[in-house]
C-alpha cells in the first residue's frame, strides 16, 4: 500500500518525537543524581575536593560548549548524540569500579564532554527534521514535551534511587546509571537525519564557528534571540539548586521537603507542556509571562510559608515556558549551516550567567534569608520583560 503524501510527514513526525522523548527520558534517568555526593564523601573526599569536582564539571561544559556545537554543524549530529552518552557511561563506570578523586575527576570530564556534544546538536537535529516535514511550527510544543519528560525522568530517578541503594548500594545505583546511558546512546541511533552531503562536508569546525559568529554580529534580531536564551534560563536554572534550602526555611519538617520540591518540579513540567499553546506569543506576550512569573516568585518566596511555595511553583512554570519559547525564537532565526553552533553559543551564555548567579547567591545568602534572595532574583526577569516590550515597540514602529 502506498502512503498518501499527508500521512508520510505525520509518520515522520511520530518517529522523530518518539525517539526524542525516549532519548530525553533515558538521558535524565540517572539514579546516581541524588547520591553521587554521598559516594564522594564516603570515599573520603573533603568538602574542598568535592567542590573542585563540581567546578571541573562546569569548566568542562564551558570550554567544550561552543566547539562541540561547531563540530555538530560540520559532521553528523546523530553521531554526536550517541557518542555523548557513551562517554557518560564510561565516566559512571569509573566512579563505581575505581572510586577515588582522580576517577571522579575523569568521570566528570567525560560527563561534561558528553553533555556538551549533545547541546546544540539535539535542538538543531530536531528543528531541521521538523522543518523538512513541514512541521517547524511544532518545535516549541515538541521540545516543551521533551523537557517535561526529562523532569518526570528526574523525579522517577530520585524516587527509585533509595530502593536501589538499599538493594545493592552504590554498585546497583551505578550499574543502573550506566545502563541508562547506554540505552540513551542506542536510542540516539534511531534519530532520523537527512542533512545533505554539502551540509556535512562544508569544512572544518573552526570555519563553521567563525561563520556562525559572523552571522550573529551582522543580525541584530539574531543577537537579541541569542541573548534572550541565557536571560531567561540562567537565573531560574541556578535557583533550582537552592530550592531545598528555600523549602526548609518555611518551617516544614525535613521529611516533607522532597514532596514540596516535587511541587516545584510539577510547576515546571506544566510550563513545558504549555509551550505548544503559547508558541504564537509575540515579544509582548513573552514579556507578560516573564513579568507575571517574576511577581509570583517575589511574592511566594518572600512569604516564607508553605502556601507561598505554590506561587514559586507557578513562577517556575512560567520560567520553564519562557525558556522553551526563547529557544524556539532562536531556532526560527537560524540557518541550518550554523544552527548547532549558535545554539551552543546561547548555551555557553547560559552556563556563564548561571555561574554568576551562583556567586551572587553566595554573597546575598550570607546576609539575607533564602526567601529574600529568591525574591531579589525576580528583578532580572522584570528587567528582561521591560527590554522585550521596548524591543517589540521599536520593531513595530516604521
XYZ file of C-alpha atoms in Angstrom:
398
model
C 0.000 0.000 0.000
C 1.303 3.457 -0.883
C 1.098 6.091 1.805
C -0.592 9.330 0.892
C 1.545 12.499 0.974
C -0.394 13.723 4.017
C 0.434 10.616 6.012
C 4.152 10.497 5.229
C 5.006 13.686 7.206
C 2.788 12.544 10.082
C 4.634 9.230 10.237
C 7.970 11.020 10.153
C 6.975 13.396 12.944
C 5.807 10.481 15.109
C 9.097 8.657 14.616
C 11.101 11.768 15.425
C 9.126 12.693 18.537
C 9.001 9.130 19.869
C 12.782 8.906 19.572
C 13.227 12.345 21.142
C 11.008 11.565 24.127
C 12.713 8.220 24.718
C 16.142 9.846 24.438
C 15.160 12.665 26.811
C 13.780 10.281 29.419
C 16.787 7.959 29.441
C 19.263 10.863 29.378
C 17.914 12.178 32.703
C 17.045 8.820 34.271
C 20.245 8.762 36.325
C 19.929 7.075 39.723
C 23.320 8.482 40.703
C 21.892 12.027 40.746
C 20.747 12.099 44.405
C 23.607 10.024 45.827
C 26.833 10.846 43.987
C 27.794 13.498 46.550
C 27.382 10.813 49.217
C 29.619 8.488 47.196
C 32.329 11.147 47.127
C 32.058 11.764 50.872
C 32.028 8.047 51.708
C 35.176 7.597 49.619
C 36.879 10.042 51.963
C 36.916 13.211 49.877
C 36.965 16.528 51.688
C 34.448 19.290 51.038
C 37.140 21.176 49.127
C 37.787 18.171 46.881
C 34.076 17.681 46.238
C 33.666 21.364 45.360
C 36.644 21.163 42.998
C 34.949 18.268 41.183
C 31.804 20.338 40.627
C 33.946 23.211 39.365
C 35.753 20.854 36.964
C 32.400 19.617 35.666
C 31.210 23.169 34.975
C 34.540 24.179 33.416
C 34.427 21.224 31.032
C 30.985 22.241 29.826
C 32.025 25.868 29.384
C 35.167 25.032 27.397
C 33.529 22.476 25.108
C 30.087 24.029 24.614
C 30.813 26.171 21.557
C 33.462 23.954 19.845
C 31.137 20.959 20.112
C 28.308 22.996 18.583
C 30.515 23.981 15.668
C 31.510 20.335 15.277
C 27.822 19.373 15.153
C 27.377 21.729 12.189
C 30.372 20.183 10.421
C 29.576 16.467 10.952
C 26.590 14.231 11.625
C 24.559 15.470 14.578
C 23.231 11.991 15.229
C 26.830 10.808 15.637
C 27.389 13.251 18.493
C 24.074 12.370 20.114
C 25.062 8.725 20.555
C 28.736 9.384 21.246
C 27.986 11.715 24.185
C 26.064 9.168 26.308
C 28.801 6.587 25.710
C 31.331 8.971 27.300
C 28.946 9.480 30.217
C 28.557 5.715 30.677
C 32.334 5.286 30.881
C 32.521 8.053 33.484
C 29.816 6.489 35.674
C 31.515 3.090 35.427
C 34.817 4.600 36.597
C 33.097 6.081 39.660
C 31.759 2.749 40.819
C 34.638 0.455 39.802
C 37.539 2.670 40.933
C 36.204 5.197 43.473
C 38.914 7.796 44.009
C 39.375 11.515 43.482
C 41.051 11.109 40.106
C 38.446 8.612 38.873
C 35.697 11.029 39.897
C 37.540 13.868 38.121
C 37.878 11.883 34.881
C 34.231 10.859 35.188
C 33.101 14.470 35.475
C 35.196 15.471 32.461
C 33.609 12.655 30.430
C 30.121 13.568 31.682
C 30.704 17.234 30.871
C 32.041 16.366 27.428
C 29.072 14.089 26.771
C 26.646 16.826 27.687
C 28.461 19.357 25.521
C 28.313 17.039 22.494
C 24.532 16.854 22.751
C 23.983 20.545 23.499
C 23.118 22.324 20.273
C 23.212 19.132 18.214
C 19.881 17.893 19.614
C 18.000 21.161 19.067
C 19.447 21.544 15.585
C 18.578 17.998 14.514
C 15.007 18.191 15.847
C 14.302 21.589 14.264
C 15.720 20.648 10.871
C 13.832 17.342 10.738
C 10.584 19.060 11.698
C 11.257 21.724 9.065
C 11.883 19.058 6.437
C 8.499 17.559 7.292
C 6.770 20.926 7.113
C 6.217 20.960 10.883
C 8.702 23.555 12.121
C 5.801 25.375 13.777
C 5.536 22.432 16.215
C 9.070 22.876 17.528
C 8.141 24.620 20.796
C 5.421 22.054 21.530
C 7.731 19.124 20.833
C 10.667 20.492 22.843
C 8.351 21.541 25.667
C 7.109 17.971 25.958
C 10.681 16.698 25.808
C 11.599 18.954 28.738
C 8.563 17.688 30.647
C 9.699 14.112 30.006
C 13.152 14.993 31.385
C 11.609 16.370 34.574
C 9.498 13.239 35.021
C 12.586 11.066 34.488
C 14.500 13.014 37.141
C 11.679 12.628 39.651
C 11.453 8.892 38.949
C 15.235 8.512 39.280
C 15.173 10.260 42.656
C 12.310 8.043 43.800
C 13.988 4.806 42.688
C 17.467 5.674 43.924
C 16.530 4.898 47.542
C 15.235 1.356 46.942
C 18.096 0.625 44.524
C 20.652 1.827 47.042
C 19.059 -0.292 49.760
C 19.220 -3.294 47.434
C 22.886 -3.108 46.495
C 24.465 0.202 47.456
C 26.480 2.283 45.018
C 27.133 -0.715 42.764
C 23.454 -1.147 41.864
C 22.798 2.587 41.546
C 25.885 2.988 39.372
C 25.051 -0.009 37.181
C 21.549 1.359 36.594
C 23.014 4.731 35.601
C 25.492 3.123 33.191
C 22.670 1.079 31.652
C 20.528 4.197 31.215
C 23.405 5.978 29.456
C 23.975 3.022 27.123
C 20.259 2.894 26.299
C 20.369 6.634 25.621
C 23.162 6.062 23.087
C 21.229 3.210 21.474
C 18.108 5.363 21.233
C 20.090 8.179 19.598
C 20.947 5.903 16.672
C 17.226 5.867 15.851
C 17.090 9.606 15.181
C 16.313 10.401 11.537
C 18.836 12.675 9.868
C 18.531 13.906 6.306
C 21.264 16.513 6.052
C 22.764 16.882 2.596
C 26.329 15.897 1.865
C 27.160 19.571 1.303
C 25.918 20.415 4.795
C 28.239 17.911 6.443
C 31.279 18.372 4.220
C 31.486 22.154 4.181
C 34.775 22.297 6.036
C 36.332 22.102 9.441
C 34.608 23.099 12.638
C 36.658 26.280 13.135
C 35.400 27.722 9.848
C 31.855 26.820 10.859
C 32.357 28.596 14.175
C 33.673 31.761 12.507
C 30.768 31.773 10.074
C 28.213 31.409 12.861
C 29.688 34.199 14.958
C 29.840 36.476 11.914
C 26.143 35.847 11.275
C 25.313 36.838 14.864
C 27.349 40.039 14.616
C 25.576 41.086 11.432
C 21.973 40.430 12.513
C 20.505 42.476 15.370
C 17.405 40.284 15.638
C 19.558 37.170 15.891
C 21.737 38.758 18.577
C 18.632 39.563 20.571
C 17.400 35.981 20.296
C 20.816 34.686 21.380
C 20.882 36.939 24.457
C 17.305 36.083 25.407
C 18.148 32.409 25.981
C 20.571 32.987 28.911
C 18.488 35.926 30.173
C 15.531 33.592 30.598
C 17.177 30.315 31.596
C 20.184 31.153 33.774
C 18.582 32.583 36.932
C 15.810 30.009 37.069
C 18.247 27.168 36.440
C 20.559 28.331 39.224
C 17.776 28.960 41.750
C 16.587 25.391 41.281
C 19.715 24.191 43.096
C 18.734 26.182 46.210
C 15.084 25.135 46.424
C 15.667 22.613 49.262
C 17.012 25.463 51.407
C 14.055 27.673 50.492
C 11.586 24.903 51.346
C 13.247 24.083 54.657
C 13.158 27.776 55.614
C 9.353 27.712 55.523
C 9.451 25.590 58.682
C 8.229 22.268 57.312
C 9.786 19.030 58.630
C 12.674 17.670 56.576
C 10.537 14.646 55.706
C 8.203 16.927 53.726
C 10.937 18.798 51.849
C 11.161 16.307 48.925
C 7.405 16.432 48.375
C 7.325 20.226 48.238
C 10.270 20.199 45.840
C 8.221 17.846 43.667
C 5.505 20.549 43.703
C 8.019 22.988 42.196
C 9.036 20.432 39.582
C 5.360 19.868 38.784
C 5.016 23.584 38.078
C 7.970 23.458 35.698
C 6.528 20.364 33.989
C 3.210 22.114 33.362
C 5.100 25.077 31.926
C 6.874 22.779 29.470
C 3.598 21.204 28.371
C 2.037 24.614 27.700
C 4.783 25.588 25.243
C 2.839 24.390 22.202
C -0.192 26.511 23.034
C 1.977 29.539 23.799
C 4.239 29.357 20.747
C 2.286 32.082 18.954
C 3.010 34.583 21.729
C 4.924 37.572 20.449
C 7.524 39.568 22.343
C 4.853 41.341 24.382
C 3.235 38.052 25.318
C 6.546 36.563 26.383
C 7.290 39.705 28.380
C 3.947 39.305 30.159
C 4.794 35.689 31.037
C 8.158 36.734 32.463
C 6.715 39.644 34.435
C 3.919 37.522 35.879
C 6.324 34.728 36.833
C 8.728 37.230 38.404
C 5.979 38.716 40.565
C 4.825 35.245 41.596
C 8.397 34.338 42.554
C 8.903 37.504 44.578
C 5.630 37.246 46.480
C 5.760 33.480 47.006
C 9.380 33.349 48.150
C 9.107 36.406 50.401
C 6.027 34.950 52.112
C 8.187 32.326 53.818
C 5.288 29.888 54.147
C 4.473 26.501 52.591
C 1.497 28.125 50.860
C 3.821 30.638 49.251
C 5.634 27.759 47.551
C 2.559 27.356 45.366
C 3.345 30.757 43.853
C 7.000 29.727 43.452
C 5.808 26.621 41.567
C 3.694 28.896 39.355
C 6.746 31.072 38.745
C 8.880 28.060 37.831
C 6.208 27.027 35.347
C 6.348 30.466 33.744
C 10.142 30.466 33.591
C 10.220 26.980 32.083
C 7.658 28.012 29.478
C 9.689 31.122 28.656
C 12.864 29.022 28.372
C 11.287 26.767 25.739
C 9.836 29.745 23.859
C 13.187 31.563 23.893
C 14.832 28.509 22.326
C 12.082 28.347 19.692
C 12.534 32.065 18.854
C 16.248 31.418 18.362
C 15.762 28.335 16.180
C 13.368 30.192 13.867
C 16.102 32.775 13.176
C 18.990 30.387 12.487
C 20.329 28.997 9.230
C 20.796 25.235 9.120
C 24.526 25.510 8.455
C 25.092 27.407 11.731
C 22.212 26.128 13.864
C 24.128 23.935 16.319
C 26.987 26.441 16.560
C 24.837 29.382 17.609
C 22.613 27.231 19.805
C 25.773 26.275 21.663
C 26.800 29.940 21.868
C 23.487 30.600 23.614
C 24.158 27.587 25.847
C 27.564 28.980 26.758
C 25.946 32.271 27.703
C 23.541 30.376 29.943
C 26.381 28.481 31.616
C 28.372 31.634 32.317
C 25.336 33.540 33.578
C 24.422 30.602 35.821
C 27.868 30.678 37.414
C 27.411 34.411 38.010
C 24.073 33.723 39.718
C 25.757 31.146 41.966
C 28.272 33.788 43.005
C 25.572 36.383 43.566
C 23.533 33.958 45.625
C 26.544 33.161 47.807
C 27.031 36.875 48.531
C 23.369 37.707 49.129
C 22.690 34.493 51.041
C 25.283 35.405 53.628
C 23.299 38.474 54.657
C 19.656 37.635 53.930
C 17.143 34.808 54.197
C 16.712 32.433 51.263
C 13.211 33.745 50.613
C 14.586 37.280 50.321
C 17.331 36.188 47.932
C 14.823 34.360 45.716
C 12.653 37.480 45.659
C 15.613 39.665 44.674
C 16.424 37.390 41.755
C 12.978 38.161 40.342
C 14.338 41.593 39.378
C 16.408 40.390 36.350
C 13.240 38.876 34.887
C 11.352 42.130 35.279
C 14.211 43.919 33.511
C 14.141 41.358 30.690
C 10.376 41.803 30.357
C 10.788 45.588 30.032
C 13.529 45.203 27.407
C 11.381 42.767 25.409
C 8.475 45.211 25.452
C 10.711 48.056 24.276
C 12.200 45.896 21.529
C 8.704 44.947 20.333
C 7.724 48.617 20.291
C 10.757 49.683 18.273
C 10.158 46.879 15.768
C 6.517 47.873 15.356
C 7.455 51.470 14.502
C 8.288 52.060 10.819
